[in-house]
mmCIF file of C-alpha atoms in Angstrom:
data_model
loop_
_atom_site.group_PDB
_atom_site.id
_atom_site.type_symbol
_atom_site.label_atom_id
_atom_site.label_comp_id
_atom_site.label_asym_id
_atom_site.label_seq_id
_atom_site.Cartn_x
_atom_site.Cartn_y
_atom_site.Cartn_z
ATOM 1 C CA ARG E 1 41.828 -4.924 59.546
ATOM 2 C CA GLY E 2 40.450 -5.953 57.089
ATOM 3 C CA ILE E 3 39.092 -9.449 57.215
ATOM 4 C CA PRO E 4 36.693 -10.262 54.553
ATOM 5 C CA ALA E 5 34.550 -12.690 56.896
ATOM 6 C CA TYR E 6 34.304 -9.934 59.510
ATOM 7 C CA GLN E 7 33.619 -7.569 57.060
ATOM 8 C CA ARG E 8 30.927 -9.428 55.962
ATOM 9 C CA ALA E 9 29.439 -10.176 59.578
ATOM 10 C CA LEU E 10 29.043 -6.636 60.184
ATOM 11 C CA ASN E 11 26.821 -6.363 57.072
ATOM 12 C CA CYS E 12 24.773 -7.930 58.438
ATOM 13 C CA ASN E 13 21.777 -8.454 59.993
ATOM 14 C CA ARG E 14 21.109 -9.244 64.482
ATOM 15 C CA GLY E 15 17.240 -10.335 63.830
ATOM 16 C CA GLU E 16 18.667 -12.224 60.912
ATOM 17 C CA LEU E 17 21.872 -13.740 62.380
ATOM 18 C CA LEU E 18 19.956 -14.497 65.267
ATOM 19 C CA GLN E 19 17.457 -16.897 63.744
ATOM 20 C CA ASP E 20 18.270 -20.751 63.445
ATOM 21 C CA LYS E 21 19.421 -21.988 60.402
ATOM 22 C CA PRO E 22 18.563 -24.894 58.637
ATOM 23 C CA ILE E 23 21.710 -27.662 59.499
ATOM 24 C CA PHE E 24 22.531 -28.711 56.537
ATOM 25 C CA GLU E 25 25.618 -31.660 55.577
ATOM 26 C CA SER E 26 28.864 -30.112 55.521
ATOM 27 C CA LYS E 27 30.442 -32.433 52.055
ATOM 28 C CA LYS E 28 31.532 -35.827 53.534
ATOM 29 C CA LEU E 29 35.450 -36.285 53.384
ATOM 30 C CA ILE E 30 37.304 -39.399 52.879
ATOM 31 C CA ARG E 31 38.955 -40.715 55.965
ATOM 32 C CA CYS E 32 41.483 -43.951 55.682
ATOM 33 C CA ILE E 33 41.289 -45.441 59.402
ATOM 34 C CA ALA E 34 43.971 -48.106 60.040
ATOM 35 C CA ASN E 35 46.212 -49.353 62.562
ATOM 36 C CA TYR E 36 49.525 -47.936 62.807
ATOM 37 C CA ASP E 37 51.769 -49.811 60.915
ATOM 38 C CA ALA E 38 54.889 -48.503 59.033
ATOM 39 C CA GLY E 39 53.870 -48.768 55.597
ATOM 40 C CA TRP E 40 51.646 -46.317 56.339
ATOM 41 C CA THR E 41 53.438 -44.216 53.782
ATOM 42 C CA LYS E 42 53.860 -46.652 51.210
ATOM 43 C CA MET E 43 49.784 -46.744 50.853
ATOM 44 C CA ARG E 44 49.467 -42.746 50.822
ATOM 45 C CA HIS E 45 51.828 -43.216 48.255
ATOM 46 C CA VAL E 46 49.661 -45.926 45.824
ATOM 47 C CA ILE E 47 46.664 -43.352 47.719
ATOM 48 C CA GLY E 48 47.835 -40.753 45.493
ATOM 49 C CA ARG E 49 49.368 -41.744 42.700
ATOM 50 C CA PHE E 50 46.255 -43.724 42.145
ATOM 51 C CA TRP E 51 44.071 -40.853 43.233
ATOM 52 C CA PRO E 52 42.549 -39.994 39.432
ATOM 53 C CA LEU E 53 41.268 -43.183 39.482
ATOM 54 C CA LEU E 54 39.605 -42.796 42.934
ATOM 55 C CA THR E 55 37.512 -39.953 41.959
ATOM 56 C CA GLN E 56 36.327 -41.919 38.772
ATOM 57 C CA ASP E 57 34.537 -44.934 40.902
ATOM 58 C CA LEU E 58 30.361 -44.384 40.766
ATOM 59 C CA HIS E 59 30.275 -43.616 44.391
ATOM 60 C CA LEU E 60 33.481 -42.605 44.915
ATOM 61 C CA LYS E 61 34.045 -39.628 42.757
ATOM 62 C CA ASP E 62 30.772 -36.983 44.656
ATOM 63 C CA ILE E 63 32.615 -37.093 48.030
ATOM 64 C CA ILE E 64 35.801 -36.540 46.463
ATOM 65 C CA PRO E 65 36.203 -32.829 46.041
ATOM 66 C CA PRO E 66 36.352 -31.673 43.018
ATOM 67 C CA LYS E 67 39.227 -30.273 40.768
ATOM 68 C CA GLY E 68 39.829 -26.035 40.926
ATOM 69 C CA THR E 69 41.055 -23.724 43.158
ATOM 70 C CA TYR E 70 38.254 -23.167 45.783
ATOM 71 C CA GLN E 71 38.937 -20.145 49.710
ATOM 72 C CA CYS E 72 38.323 -22.311 51.945
ATOM 73 C CA GLY E 73 37.398 -19.019 53.693
ATOM 74 C CA ARG E 74 39.146 -19.009 56.910
ATOM 75 C CA CYS E 75 42.072 -17.170 56.794
ATOM 76 C CA VAL E 76 43.646 -13.759 54.424
ATOM 77 C CA ALA E 77 44.799 -15.968 52.288
ATOM 78 C CA CYS E 78 41.810 -16.782 50.673
ATOM 79 C CA MET E 79 41.362 -13.200 49.368
ATOM 80 C CA TYR E 80 44.714 -14.462 46.873
ATOM 81 C CA ILE E 81 42.920 -17.527 45.195
ATOM 82 C CA ALA E 82 40.988 -17.776 42.019
ATOM 83 C CA LYS E 83 37.579 -19.189 44.076
ATOM 84 C CA GLY E 84 36.248 -21.380 41.883
ATOM 85 C CA SER E 85 38.985 -21.405 38.658
ATOM 86 C CA LYS E 86 39.189 -24.755 36.892
ATOM 87 C CA THR E 87 41.359 -22.544 34.275
ATOM 88 C CA LEU E 88 44.802 -19.945 34.114
ATOM 89 C CA THR E 89 45.453 -18.291 31.187
ATOM 90 C CA ASN E 90 48.518 -16.405 30.797
ATOM 91 C CA SER E 91 47.352 -12.728 28.494
ATOM 92 C CA THR E 92 50.805 -13.129 26.783
ATOM 93 C CA ASP E 93 49.689 -15.585 24.819
ATOM 94 C CA SER E 94 46.289 -16.607 25.961
ATOM 95 C CA ASP E 95 47.922 -20.101 27.474
ATOM 96 C CA THR E 96 45.871 -22.504 29.032
ATOM 97 C CA ILE E 97 46.457 -24.537 32.167
ATOM 98 C CA ASN E 98 43.706 -26.643 33.598
ATOM 99 C CA VAL E 99 43.805 -26.563 36.794
ATOM 100 C CA ARG E 100 44.630 -30.724 37.648
ATOM 101 C CA GLN E 101 43.246 -31.403 40.635
ATOM 102 C CA PHE E 102 41.530 -29.588 44.212
ATOM 103 C CA PHE E 103 42.839 -26.807 46.054
ATOM 104 C CA ASN E 104 42.957 -24.390 48.549
ATOM 105 C CA CYS E 105 45.047 -22.575 50.692
ATOM 106 C CA ASN E 106 45.636 -24.965 53.118
ATOM 107 C CA THR E 107 47.949 -27.128 50.064
ATOM 108 C CA THR E 108 50.694 -28.802 50.063
ATOM 109 C CA GLY E 109 53.755 -28.815 47.070
ATOM 110 C CA ILE E 110 52.452 -26.658 44.441
ATOM 111 C CA VAL E 111 53.333 -24.793 41.007
ATOM 112 C CA TYR E 112 51.545 -21.327 42.017
ATOM 113 C CA LEU E 113 51.170 -19.454 40.180
ATOM 114 C CA LEU E 114 50.597 -14.798 41.409
ATOM 115 C CA THR E 115 49.701 -11.721 39.139
ATOM 116 C CA CYS E 116 50.690 -8.871 40.272
ATOM 117 C CA LYS E 117 48.035 -4.835 40.385
ATOM 118 C CA CYS E 118 50.890 -4.153 37.664
ATOM 119 C CA GLY E 119 50.376 -6.675 35.413
ATOM 120 C CA LEU E 120 54.206 -9.087 36.205
ATOM 121 C CA LYS E 121 53.092 -12.894 36.385
ATOM 122 C CA TYR E 122 55.347 -14.618 38.496
ATOM 123 C CA VAL E 123 55.303 -19.154 38.732
ATOM 124 C CA GLY E 124 56.619 -20.385 42.387
ATOM 125 C CA LYS E 125 56.415 -23.526 44.702
ATOM 126 C CA THR E 126 56.356 -24.644 47.562
ATOM 127 C CA ILE E 127 56.317 -27.341 50.161
ATOM 128 C CA ARG E 128 54.772 -25.721 52.580
ATOM 129 C CA PRO E 129 51.015 -24.315 52.452
ATOM 130 C CA PHE E 130 49.952 -22.102 50.522
ATOM 131 C CA LYS E 131 49.107 -20.080 53.091
ATOM 132 C CA LYS E 132 52.185 -19.290 53.950
ATOM 133 C CA ARG E 133 53.911 -19.020 50.641
ATOM 134 C CA ILE E 134 51.382 -16.375 49.570
ATOM 135 C CA MET E 135 51.368 -14.438 53.061
ATOM 136 C CA GLU E 136 54.782 -13.942 52.210
ATOM 137 C CA HIS E 137 54.514 -12.663 49.118
ATOM 138 C CA VAL E 138 52.552 -9.717 51.352
ATOM 139 C CA HIS E 139 54.574 -9.095 53.335
ATOM 140 C CA SER E 140 57.716 -8.432 51.058
#
């Protein structure tokens, strides 16, 4: 069905796949655990507003995801994301746009740039997860 992870698994040696692999500690996620409060929405907005300040903190910057575009690796939409890109370039006038936040296919509320096979570019925006919107483009 063209699923990249499945294709990679088919190309692997069965013996290698059955061997025990060392356990790597994945990147730690920042979790905000608090009792329910009606002011949670306001608190979330304050954290979002001052997120750039938090990324400069000496202790927090190591666990906050890096800026740029990344693939989750678990969905079909990942093949349409430029992996690890920190800039977008406009081919007509060579303008570059810096990606200022962490972005993957689950990110919501974004402005995105699509490049068609024919070379045309399309700028769109969505408040839904990017993977849902990109799949609508693919199916149309």
